[in-house]
Amino acid sequence: MHVPVLRPRPGNLREVAEKIEEATGLRVQVLGGSLVMSPTPRGKHAGVIHRLEQAIRPSLPPALVAVEVASIEMPDDPDDYVTPDLTICPADFLESDDWLIDPRDVELAVEVISKSEKVRDITSKQDWYAVAGVKALLVIDPRQGTWALHTRPEDGRYEEALRGKYGETVPLPAPLALDVETGRFPLYG
């Protein structure tokens, strides 16, 4: 595998991230002006996403879709973007040539915590979503068997957070207005 020589600097981080993804297959995001790389998800990580998507998809209003490979931009920043594990967004995104979704169009972003992710990284990502204005963020942690639903972004943080553990229902806000069962979500070994 050949990775090209890259010189990241403000203003070209998205370009560098795309080239790294293309050369390595790693998932690359630009979070707070830093390149963040992660391997493709483990089986149980993907299992959580699969089960969640199966629960959500049948209840989606026709104007919304659940997509796994979609990135959300940070408004007014030419570099920053994240790629959540699952994004609920307008269906017309599927007909677009765009690869970045406006965060104000995202009804729900889902992050499944990786086995090796650090608490500081989780908090930074949560803050990023709030600053961007994503309406709701669901964080699922298969390390501990817990989840947290963050809503009402205001002044760079979420005003409300509902926390629970596997086996408890996640009440997704409108327009999803759906209770998601978590009892079958896998735990990391």
Short mmCIF file of N, CA and C in Angstrom, two decimals:
data_model
loop_
_atom_site.label_atom_id
_atom_site.label_comp_id
_atom_site.label_asym_id
_atom_site.label_seq_id
_atom_site.Cartn_x
_atom_site.Cartn_y
_atom_site.Cartn_z
N MET A 1 0.85 -1.17 0.00
CA MET A 1 0.00 0.00 0.00
C MET A 1 0.89 1.23 0.00
N HIS A 2 0.60 2.17 -0.88
CA HIS A 2 1.38 3.39 -0.97
C HIS A 2 0.53 4.57 -0.51
N VAL A 3 1.01 5.27 0.50
CA VAL A 3 0.33 6.46 0.99
C VAL A 3 1.09 7.67 0.46
N PRO A 4 0.42 8.54 -0.27
CA PRO A 4 1.12 9.70 -0.83
C PRO A 4 1.62 10.63 0.27
N VAL A 5 2.66 11.40 -0.05
CA VAL A 5 3.16 12.41 0.88
C VAL A 5 2.14 13.54 0.91
N LEU A 6 1.65 13.82 2.10
CA LEU A 6 0.60 14.83 2.26
C LEU A 6 1.05 15.89 3.24
N ARG A 7 0.67 17.11 2.97
CA ARG A 7 1.02 18.21 3.86
C ARG A 7 -0.26 18.90 4.32
N PRO A 8 -0.84 18.38 5.43
CA PRO A 8 -2.08 18.99 5.90
C PRO A 8 -1.84 20.40 6.43
N ARG A 9 -2.74 21.30 6.09
CA ARG A 9 -2.70 22.67 6.59
C ARG A 9 -4.13 23.19 6.57
N PRO A 10 -4.44 24.19 7.35
CA PRO A 10 -5.80 24.74 7.32
C PRO A 10 -6.21 25.07 5.89
N GLY A 11 -7.41 24.65 5.54
CA GLY A 11 -7.93 24.92 4.21
C GLY A 11 -7.83 23.74 3.27
N ASN A 12 -6.99 22.73 3.59
CA ASN A 12 -6.92 21.56 2.70
C ASN A 12 -7.10 20.25 3.47
N LEU A 13 -7.57 20.31 4.71
CA LEU A 13 -7.70 19.09 5.51
C LEU A 13 -8.71 18.12 4.90
N ARG A 14 -9.78 18.63 4.32
CA ARG A 14 -10.75 17.73 3.67
C ARG A 14 -10.10 16.99 2.52
N GLU A 15 -9.31 17.69 1.73
CA GLU A 15 -8.61 17.08 0.60
C GLU A 15 -7.65 15.99 1.09
N VAL A 16 -6.90 16.29 2.13
CA VAL A 16 -5.96 15.32 2.69
C VAL A 16 -6.72 14.11 3.24
N ALA A 17 -7.82 14.35 3.94
CA ALA A 17 -8.62 13.26 4.50
C ALA A 17 -9.12 12.34 3.39
N GLU A 18 -9.60 12.91 2.29
CA GLU A 18 -10.09 12.11 1.17
C GLU A 18 -8.98 11.25 0.58
N LYS A 19 -7.78 11.81 0.44
CA LYS A 19 -6.66 11.06 -0.12
C LYS A 19 -6.24 9.92 0.81
N ILE A 20 -6.27 10.16 2.12
CA ILE A 20 -5.92 9.10 3.07
C ILE A 20 -6.94 7.98 3.00
N GLU A 21 -8.23 8.34 2.97
CA GLU A 21 -9.28 7.32 2.86
C GLU A 21 -9.09 6.48 1.61
N GLU A 22 -8.84 7.15 0.51
CA GLU A 22 -8.66 6.46 -0.77
C GLU A 22 -7.46 5.52 -0.74
N ALA A 23 -6.37 5.95 -0.14
CA ALA A 23 -5.13 5.16 -0.13
C ALA A 23 -5.14 4.03 0.90
N THR A 24 -5.86 4.23 2.02
CA THR A 24 -5.75 3.26 3.12
C THR A 24 -7.03 2.51 3.42
N GLY A 25 -8.18 3.07 3.06
CA GLY A 25 -9.45 2.45 3.42
C GLY A 25 -9.88 2.80 4.84
N LEU A 26 -9.06 3.55 5.56
CA LEU A 26 -9.44 3.98 6.90
C LEU A 26 -10.55 5.03 6.82
N ARG A 27 -11.37 5.09 7.84
CA ARG A 27 -12.38 6.14 7.93
C ARG A 27 -11.68 7.37 8.51
N VAL A 28 -11.76 8.48 7.80
CA VAL A 28 -11.07 9.71 8.21
C VAL A 28 -12.10 10.81 8.40
N GLN A 29 -11.95 11.56 9.48
CA GLN A 29 -12.80 12.70 9.76
C GLN A 29 -11.89 13.87 10.10
N VAL A 30 -12.43 15.08 10.00
CA VAL A 30 -11.71 16.26 10.46
C VAL A 30 -12.53 16.82 11.60
N LEU A 31 -11.99 16.73 12.79
CA LEU A 31 -12.71 17.09 14.00
C LEU A 31 -11.93 18.17 14.74
N GLY A 32 -12.48 19.37 14.77
CA GLY A 32 -11.80 20.46 15.45
C GLY A 32 -10.46 20.79 14.85
N GLY A 33 -10.34 20.66 13.53
CA GLY A 33 -9.09 20.98 12.86
C GLY A 33 -8.04 19.89 12.92
N SER A 34 -8.40 18.70 13.44
CA SER A 34 -7.45 17.59 13.51
C SER A 34 -7.97 16.43 12.67
N LEU A 35 -7.04 15.76 11.97
CA LEU A 35 -7.40 14.55 11.24
C LEU A 35 -7.58 13.42 12.24
N VAL A 36 -8.71 12.73 12.17
CA VAL A 36 -9.01 11.62 13.07
C VAL A 36 -9.27 10.40 12.20
N MET A 37 -8.47 9.35 12.39
CA MET A 37 -8.60 8.14 11.58
C MET A 37 -9.01 6.97 12.45
N SER A 38 -9.85 6.10 11.88
CA SER A 38 -10.24 4.90 12.59
C SER A 38 -10.41 3.77 11.59
N PRO A 39 -10.15 2.53 12.05
CA PRO A 39 -10.34 1.40 11.15
C PRO A 39 -11.83 1.15 10.91
N THR A 40 -12.14 0.30 9.97
CA THR A 40 -13.54 -0.04 9.76
C THR A 40 -14.07 -0.72 11.01
N PRO A 41 -15.37 -0.65 11.25
CA PRO A 41 -15.94 -1.18 12.50
C PRO A 41 -15.78 -2.69 12.66
N ARG A 42 -15.67 -3.11 13.92
CA ARG A 42 -15.65 -4.54 14.26
C ARG A 42 -17.06 -5.09 14.05
N GLY A 43 -17.18 -6.39 14.07
CA GLY A 43 -18.47 -7.03 13.87
C GLY A 43 -19.55 -6.56 14.83
N LYS A 44 -19.23 -6.50 16.12
CA LYS A 44 -20.25 -6.09 17.09
C LYS A 44 -20.61 -4.62 16.95
N HIS A 45 -19.64 -3.81 16.59
CA HIS A 45 -19.89 -2.39 16.31
C HIS A 45 -20.90 -2.28 15.16
N ALA A 46 -20.63 -3.02 14.09
CA ALA A 46 -21.53 -3.04 12.94
C ALA A 46 -22.88 -3.65 13.31
N GLY A 47 -22.86 -4.62 14.22
CA GLY A 47 -24.11 -5.25 14.68
C GLY A 47 -25.04 -4.28 15.36
N VAL A 48 -24.49 -3.38 16.17
CA VAL A 48 -25.31 -2.36 16.82
C VAL A 48 -25.96 -1.47 15.77
N ILE A 49 -25.16 -1.02 14.82
CA ILE A 49 -25.68 -0.14 13.76
C ILE A 49 -26.76 -0.86 12.96
N HIS A 50 -26.52 -2.10 12.61
CA HIS A 50 -27.48 -2.88 11.84
C HIS A 50 -28.81 -3.02 12.58
N ARG A 51 -28.75 -3.39 13.85
CA ARG A 51 -29.98 -3.57 14.63
C ARG A 51 -30.73 -2.24 14.79
N LEU A 52 -29.98 -1.18 15.03
CA LEU A 52 -30.61 0.13 15.18
C LEU A 52 -31.28 0.56 13.87
N GLU A 53 -30.58 0.40 12.78
CA GLU A 53 -31.15 0.77 11.48
C GLU A 53 -32.39 -0.06 11.17
N GLN A 54 -32.38 -1.34 11.48
CA GLN A 54 -33.56 -2.19 11.27
C GLN A 54 -34.75 -1.69 12.09
N ALA A 55 -34.49 -1.19 13.28
CA ALA A 55 -35.57 -0.70 14.14
C ALA A 55 -36.13 0.63 13.64
N ILE A 56 -35.25 1.49 13.13
CA ILE A 56 -35.66 2.84 12.73
C ILE A 56 -36.28 2.88 11.35
N ARG A 57 -35.69 2.20 10.39
CA ARG A 57 -36.07 2.33 8.98
C ARG A 57 -37.58 2.17 8.72
N PRO A 58 -38.26 1.15 9.24
CA PRO A 58 -39.68 1.00 8.90
C PRO A 58 -40.58 2.14 9.39
N SER A 59 -40.12 2.88 10.38
CA SER A 59 -40.94 3.96 10.95
C SER A 59 -40.59 5.34 10.43
N LEU A 60 -39.62 5.44 9.53
CA LEU A 60 -39.21 6.75 9.03
C LEU A 60 -40.30 7.38 8.17
N PRO A 61 -40.54 8.66 8.35
CA PRO A 61 -41.43 9.36 7.42
C PRO A 61 -40.82 9.29 6.02
N PRO A 62 -41.63 9.32 4.95
CA PRO A 62 -41.10 9.19 3.58
C PRO A 62 -40.04 10.22 3.22
N ALA A 63 -40.03 11.36 3.86
CA ALA A 63 -39.06 12.41 3.52
C ALA A 63 -37.69 12.18 4.14
N LEU A 64 -37.54 11.14 4.98
CA LEU A 64 -36.27 10.89 5.67
C LEU A 64 -35.72 9.52 5.31
N VAL A 65 -34.37 9.40 5.38
CA VAL A 65 -33.68 8.13 5.17
C VAL A 65 -32.62 7.93 6.24
N ALA A 66 -32.25 6.67 6.44
CA ALA A 66 -31.14 6.31 7.32
C ALA A 66 -29.98 5.92 6.44
N VAL A 67 -28.85 6.61 6.57
CA VAL A 67 -27.68 6.31 5.76
C VAL A 67 -26.46 6.09 6.65
N GLU A 68 -25.62 5.15 6.21
CA GLU A 68 -24.42 4.83 6.99
C GLU A 68 -23.19 5.56 6.53
N VAL A 69 -23.08 5.90 5.29
CA VAL A 69 -21.85 6.51 4.79
C VAL A 69 -22.17 7.92 4.33
N ALA A 70 -22.34 8.80 5.29
CA ALA A 70 -22.63 10.20 4.97
C ALA A 70 -21.92 11.07 5.99
N SER A 71 -21.33 12.14 5.52
CA SER A 71 -20.58 13.03 6.40
C SER A 71 -21.34 14.32 6.61
N ILE A 72 -21.15 14.89 7.79
CA ILE A 72 -21.82 16.14 8.18
C ILE A 72 -20.78 17.23 8.27
N GLU A 73 -21.08 18.37 7.65
CA GLU A 73 -20.12 19.47 7.66
C GLU A 73 -20.31 20.37 8.88
N MET A 74 -19.23 21.04 9.24
CA MET A 74 -19.30 22.09 10.26
C MET A 74 -19.56 23.37 9.49
N PRO A 75 -20.69 24.05 9.74
CA PRO A 75 -20.98 25.28 9.00
C PRO A 75 -19.86 26.30 9.16
N ASP A 76 -19.58 26.99 8.09
CA ASP A 76 -18.60 28.07 8.08
C ASP A 76 -17.17 27.63 8.36
N ASP A 77 -16.87 26.34 8.22
CA ASP A 77 -15.51 25.87 8.40
C ASP A 77 -15.15 24.98 7.20
N PRO A 78 -14.18 25.37 6.41
CA PRO A 78 -13.87 24.62 5.20
C PRO A 78 -13.21 23.27 5.47
N ASP A 79 -12.82 23.00 6.69
CA ASP A 79 -12.13 21.76 7.00
C ASP A 79 -12.98 20.75 7.76
N ASP A 80 -13.66 21.16 8.79
CA ASP A 80 -14.27 20.22 9.73
C ASP A 80 -15.48 19.48 9.17
N TYR A 81 -15.48 18.18 9.42
CA TYR A 81 -16.64 17.34 9.15
C TYR A 81 -16.49 16.06 9.96
N VAL A 82 -17.61 15.38 10.21
CA VAL A 82 -17.58 14.07 10.86
C VAL A 82 -18.43 13.11 10.04
N THR A 83 -18.16 11.83 10.23
CA THR A 83 -18.93 10.79 9.57
C THR A 83 -19.50 9.88 10.66
N PRO A 84 -20.74 10.15 11.08
CA PRO A 84 -21.33 9.30 12.11
C PRO A 84 -21.57 7.88 11.59
N ASP A 85 -21.83 6.98 12.50
CA ASP A 85 -22.11 5.60 12.11
C ASP A 85 -23.45 5.48 11.39
N LEU A 86 -24.41 6.32 11.76
CA LEU A 86 -25.72 6.33 11.12
C LEU A 86 -26.25 7.76 11.16
N THR A 87 -26.85 8.18 10.06
CA THR A 87 -27.39 9.53 9.96
C THR A 87 -28.82 9.46 9.44
N ILE A 88 -29.72 10.14 10.10
CA ILE A 88 -31.09 10.28 9.62
C ILE A 88 -31.19 11.67 9.03
N CYS A 89 -31.46 11.72 7.71
CA CYS A 89 -31.44 12.99 6.99
C CYS A 89 -32.50 12.99 5.89
N PRO A 90 -32.67 14.12 5.20
CA PRO A 90 -33.66 14.18 4.12
C PRO A 90 -33.35 13.16 3.01
N ALA A 91 -34.41 12.55 2.49
CA ALA A 91 -34.27 11.53 1.45
C ALA A 91 -33.63 12.08 0.19
N ASP A 92 -33.79 13.37 -0.07
CA ASP A 92 -33.21 13.93 -1.30
C ASP A 92 -31.68 13.91 -1.29
N PHE A 93 -31.06 13.65 -0.14
CA PHE A 93 -29.61 13.49 -0.10
C PHE A 93 -29.17 12.34 -1.01
N LEU A 94 -30.01 11.31 -1.12
CA LEU A 94 -29.67 10.14 -1.93
C LEU A 94 -29.64 10.46 -3.42
N GLU A 95 -30.18 11.60 -3.81
CA GLU A 95 -30.18 12.01 -5.22
C GLU A 95 -29.16 13.12 -5.48
N SER A 96 -28.38 13.45 -4.47
CA SER A 96 -27.45 14.57 -4.54
C SER A 96 -26.04 14.12 -4.91
N ASP A 97 -25.29 14.99 -5.54
CA ASP A 97 -23.87 14.74 -5.79
C ASP A 97 -23.03 15.19 -4.59
N ASP A 98 -23.64 15.83 -3.62
CA ASP A 98 -22.92 16.31 -2.44
C ASP A 98 -22.48 15.13 -1.57
N TRP A 99 -21.38 15.32 -0.87
CA TRP A 99 -20.95 14.29 0.07
C TRP A 99 -21.06 14.78 1.51
N LEU A 100 -21.33 16.08 1.68
CA LEU A 100 -21.51 16.64 3.01
C LEU A 100 -22.96 17.06 3.21
N ILE A 101 -23.49 16.75 4.37
CA ILE A 101 -24.85 17.12 4.73
C ILE A 101 -24.79 18.33 5.64
N ASP A 102 -25.68 19.26 5.41
CA ASP A 102 -25.81 20.41 6.31
C ASP A 102 -26.32 19.88 7.65
N PRO A 103 -25.65 20.19 8.76
CA PRO A 103 -26.05 19.64 10.06
C PRO A 103 -27.47 20.02 10.47
N ARG A 104 -27.96 21.14 9.96
CA ARG A 104 -29.34 21.55 10.31
C ARG A 104 -30.37 20.65 9.65
N ASP A 105 -29.95 19.85 8.66
CA ASP A 105 -30.85 18.91 7.99
C ASP A 105 -30.83 17.53 8.64
N VAL A 106 -29.95 17.31 9.59
CA VAL A 106 -29.81 16.00 10.23
C VAL A 106 -30.77 15.91 11.42
N GLU A 107 -31.66 14.94 11.35
CA GLU A 107 -32.60 14.73 12.46
C GLU A 107 -31.96 13.96 13.61
N LEU A 108 -31.06 13.02 13.26
CA LEU A 108 -30.38 12.21 14.27
C LEU A 108 -29.05 11.75 13.72
N ALA A 109 -28.01 11.89 14.52
CA ALA A 109 -26.71 11.30 14.22
C ALA A 109 -26.47 10.25 15.29
N VAL A 110 -25.90 9.12 14.88
CA VAL A 110 -25.62 8.03 15.82
C VAL A 110 -24.13 7.73 15.80
N GLU A 111 -23.54 7.70 16.96
CA GLU A 111 -22.15 7.31 17.14
C GLU A 111 -22.12 6.07 18.04
N VAL A 112 -21.54 4.99 17.52
CA VAL A 112 -21.31 3.80 18.32
C VAL A 112 -19.85 3.85 18.74
N ILE A 113 -19.62 3.84 20.02
CA ILE A 113 -18.27 3.98 20.56
C ILE A 113 -17.44 2.75 20.21
N SER A 114 -16.24 2.99 19.69
CA SER A 114 -15.32 1.91 19.37
C SER A 114 -14.71 1.36 20.65
N LYS A 115 -14.24 0.14 20.56
CA LYS A 115 -13.67 -0.53 21.72
C LYS A 115 -12.49 0.25 22.31
N SER A 116 -11.73 0.94 21.46
CA SER A 116 -10.53 1.63 21.92
C SER A 116 -10.71 3.14 22.10
N GLU A 117 -11.92 3.64 21.91
CA GLU A 117 -12.12 5.10 21.97
C GLU A 117 -11.94 5.62 23.40
N LYS A 118 -11.36 6.80 23.51
CA LYS A 118 -11.10 7.41 24.80
C LYS A 118 -12.24 8.35 25.18
N VAL A 119 -12.45 8.54 26.48
CA VAL A 119 -13.54 9.39 26.97
C VAL A 119 -13.41 10.81 26.43
N ARG A 120 -12.19 11.34 26.39
CA ARG A 120 -11.98 12.71 25.89
C ARG A 120 -12.46 12.83 24.45
N ASP A 121 -12.18 11.80 23.63
CA ASP A 121 -12.61 11.81 22.23
C ASP A 121 -14.13 11.82 22.13
N ILE A 122 -14.78 11.06 23.02
CA ILE A 122 -16.24 10.99 23.00
C ILE A 122 -16.82 12.36 23.32
N THR A 123 -16.30 13.02 24.35
CA THR A 123 -16.78 14.34 24.74
C THR A 123 -16.54 15.36 23.63
N SER A 124 -15.37 15.32 23.01
CA SER A 124 -15.06 16.25 21.92
C SER A 124 -16.04 16.08 20.77
N LYS A 125 -16.34 14.84 20.42
CA LYS A 125 -17.28 14.58 19.33
C LYS A 125 -18.67 15.07 19.68
N GLN A 126 -19.10 14.81 20.89
CA GLN A 126 -20.42 15.27 21.35
C GLN A 126 -20.50 16.79 21.24
N ASP A 127 -19.48 17.48 21.70
CA ASP A 127 -19.45 18.94 21.61
C ASP A 127 -19.48 19.40 20.15
N TRP A 128 -18.76 18.70 19.27
CA TRP A 128 -18.74 19.05 17.85
C TRP A 128 -20.16 19.05 17.29
N TYR A 129 -20.91 17.98 17.54
CA TYR A 129 -22.27 17.87 17.04
C TYR A 129 -23.15 19.01 17.56
N ALA A 130 -23.00 19.37 18.82
CA ALA A 130 -23.79 20.46 19.40
C ALA A 130 -23.43 21.79 18.77
N VAL A 131 -22.14 22.07 18.60
CA VAL A 131 -21.70 23.31 17.96
C VAL A 131 -22.24 23.38 16.53
N ALA A 132 -22.22 22.26 15.81
CA ALA A 132 -22.70 22.22 14.43
C ALA A 132 -24.22 22.42 14.35
N GLY A 133 -24.93 22.09 15.42
CA GLY A 133 -26.38 22.26 15.44
C GLY A 133 -27.17 21.03 15.04
N VAL A 134 -26.56 19.84 15.14
CA VAL A 134 -27.28 18.60 14.87
C VAL A 134 -28.36 18.45 15.96
N LYS A 135 -29.60 18.23 15.53
CA LYS A 135 -30.75 18.25 16.45
C LYS A 135 -30.68 17.21 17.56
N ALA A 136 -30.22 16.01 17.22
CA ALA A 136 -30.15 14.95 18.22
C ALA A 136 -28.95 14.05 17.92
N LEU A 137 -28.30 13.61 18.98
CA LEU A 137 -27.15 12.72 18.88
C LEU A 137 -27.38 11.55 19.83
N LEU A 138 -27.33 10.34 19.27
CA LEU A 138 -27.43 9.13 20.08
C LEU A 138 -26.06 8.49 20.14
N VAL A 139 -25.53 8.34 21.34
CA VAL A 139 -24.22 7.71 21.55
C VAL A 139 -24.47 6.37 22.23
N ILE A 140 -24.01 5.31 21.57
CA ILE A 140 -24.18 3.95 22.09
C ILE A 140 -22.80 3.42 22.44
N ASP A 141 -22.67 2.88 23.66
CA ASP A 141 -21.37 2.40 24.13
C ASP A 141 -21.41 0.90 24.43
N PRO A 142 -21.01 0.06 23.46
CA PRO A 142 -21.00 -1.39 23.67
C PRO A 142 -19.93 -1.86 24.65
N ARG A 143 -19.04 -0.97 25.09
CA ARG A 143 -18.06 -1.34 26.11
C ARG A 143 -18.76 -1.52 27.45
N GLN A 144 -19.72 -0.63 27.73
CA GLN A 144 -20.41 -0.61 29.02
C GLN A 144 -21.87 -1.05 28.93
N GLY A 145 -22.41 -1.15 27.70
CA GLY A 145 -23.82 -1.49 27.54
C GLY A 145 -24.71 -0.32 27.92
N THR A 146 -24.30 0.89 27.49
CA THR A 146 -25.07 2.09 27.83
C THR A 146 -25.35 2.91 26.57
N TRP A 147 -26.26 3.86 26.70
CA TRP A 147 -26.56 4.80 25.62
C TRP A 147 -26.89 6.16 26.23
N ALA A 148 -26.73 7.20 25.41
CA ALA A 148 -27.09 8.57 25.83
C ALA A 148 -27.69 9.27 24.62
N LEU A 149 -28.84 9.87 24.81
CA LEU A 149 -29.51 10.64 23.76
C LEU A 149 -29.39 12.11 24.12
N HIS A 150 -28.70 12.86 23.28
CA HIS A 150 -28.47 14.29 23.50
C HIS A 150 -29.37 15.08 22.56
N THR A 151 -30.08 16.06 23.11
CA THR A 151 -31.00 16.87 22.30
C THR A 151 -30.91 18.34 22.70
N ARG A 152 -31.53 19.17 21.88
CA ARG A 152 -31.61 20.61 22.08
C ARG A 152 -30.23 21.28 22.12
N PRO A 153 -29.53 21.30 20.97
CA PRO A 153 -28.23 21.98 20.93
C PRO A 153 -28.40 23.49 21.10
N GLU A 154 -27.60 24.05 21.97
CA GLU A 154 -27.66 25.49 22.21
C GLU A 154 -26.32 25.96 22.78
N ASP A 155 -25.80 27.01 22.21
CA ASP A 155 -24.54 27.60 22.68
C ASP A 155 -23.41 26.58 22.79
N GLY A 156 -23.31 25.69 21.80
CA GLY A 156 -22.19 24.76 21.75
C GLY A 156 -22.28 23.55 22.65
N ARG A 157 -23.47 23.29 23.20
CA ARG A 157 -23.65 22.07 24.00
C ARG A 157 -25.10 21.64 23.92
N TYR A 158 -25.34 20.39 24.27
CA TYR A 158 -26.70 19.89 24.29
C TYR A 158 -27.33 20.21 25.64
N GLU A 159 -28.52 20.78 25.58
CA GLU A 159 -29.23 21.17 26.80
C GLU A 159 -29.83 19.98 27.54
N GLU A 160 -30.17 18.92 26.80
CA GLU A 160 -30.79 17.76 27.43
C GLU A 160 -30.03 16.50 27.09
N ALA A 161 -29.92 15.62 28.07
CA ALA A 161 -29.30 14.31 27.85
C ALA A 161 -30.09 13.27 28.64
N LEU A 162 -30.51 12.23 27.95
CA LEU A 162 -31.21 11.12 28.58
C LEU A 162 -30.28 9.93 28.48
N ARG A 163 -29.99 9.31 29.60
CA ARG A 163 -29.05 8.20 29.62
C ARG A 163 -29.75 6.92 30.04
N GLY A 164 -29.26 5.81 29.50
CA GLY A 164 -29.85 4.52 29.86
C GLY A 164 -28.86 3.40 29.62
N LYS A 165 -29.30 2.20 29.87
CA LYS A 165 -28.45 1.03 29.66
C LYS A 165 -29.18 0.06 28.74
N TYR A 166 -28.41 -0.87 28.20
CA TYR A 166 -29.00 -1.87 27.33
C TYR A 166 -30.18 -2.52 28.05
N GLY A 167 -31.23 -2.74 27.30
CA GLY A 167 -32.46 -3.30 27.87
C GLY A 167 -33.50 -2.21 28.09
N GLU A 168 -33.06 -0.97 28.19
CA GLU A 168 -33.98 0.16 28.33
C GLU A 168 -34.23 0.77 26.95
N THR A 169 -35.42 1.30 26.78
CA THR A 169 -35.84 1.86 25.49
C THR A 169 -35.32 3.28 25.30
N VAL A 170 -34.84 3.57 24.07
CA VAL A 170 -34.41 4.91 23.70
C VAL A 170 -35.60 5.61 23.03
N PRO A 171 -36.11 6.69 23.63
CA PRO A 171 -37.24 7.41 23.02
C PRO A 171 -36.74 8.49 22.05
N LEU A 172 -36.70 8.16 20.77
CA LEU A 172 -36.21 9.13 19.78
C LEU A 172 -37.22 10.26 19.61
N PRO A 173 -36.72 11.49 19.49
CA PRO A 173 -37.61 12.65 19.38
C PRO A 173 -38.27 12.75 18.00
N ALA A 174 -39.32 13.58 17.92
CA ALA A 174 -39.98 13.87 16.64
C ALA A 174 -38.96 14.49 15.70
N PRO A 175 -39.03 14.27 14.42
CA PRO A 175 -40.11 13.61 13.69
C PRO A 175 -40.01 12.09 13.68
N LEU A 176 -39.01 11.52 14.36
CA LEU A 176 -38.90 10.07 14.39
C LEU A 176 -39.94 9.49 15.34
N ALA A 177 -40.08 10.08 16.52
CA ALA A 177 -41.08 9.69 17.52
C ALA A 177 -41.20 8.17 17.62
N LEU A 178 -40.09 7.54 17.96
CA LEU A 178 -40.01 6.09 17.97
C LEU A 178 -39.25 5.63 19.20
N ASP A 179 -39.73 4.55 19.81
CA ASP A 179 -39.01 3.95 20.93
C ASP A 179 -38.19 2.79 20.39
N VAL A 180 -36.87 2.83 20.63
CA VAL A 180 -35.97 1.80 20.13
C VAL A 180 -35.56 0.89 21.28
N GLU A 181 -35.79 -0.40 21.08
CA GLU A 181 -35.38 -1.40 22.06
C GLU A 181 -33.87 -1.64 21.94
N THR A 182 -33.19 -1.74 23.06
CA THR A 182 -31.73 -1.92 23.06
C THR A 182 -31.28 -3.26 23.63
N GLY A 183 -32.21 -4.09 24.02
CA GLY A 183 -31.87 -5.35 24.68
C GLY A 183 -31.05 -6.31 23.83
N ARG A 184 -31.12 -6.20 22.50
CA ARG A 184 -30.37 -7.11 21.62
C ARG A 184 -29.07 -6.51 21.10
N PHE A 185 -28.72 -5.31 21.55
CA PHE A 185 -27.46 -4.71 21.13
C PHE A 185 -26.31 -5.51 21.75
N PRO A 186 -25.30 -5.86 20.95
CA PRO A 186 -24.18 -6.66 21.48
C PRO A 186 -23.21 -5.82 22.33
N LEU A 187 -22.58 -6.50 23.28
CA LEU A 187 -21.51 -5.92 24.09
C LEU A 187 -20.18 -6.40 23.54
N TYR A 188 -19.15 -5.53 23.62
CA TYR A 188 -17.81 -5.96 23.26
C TYR A 188 -17.33 -7.01 24.25
N GLY A 189 -16.55 -7.97 23.75
CA GLY A 189 -16.02 -9.03 24.61
C GLY A 189 -14.81 -8.56 25.37
#
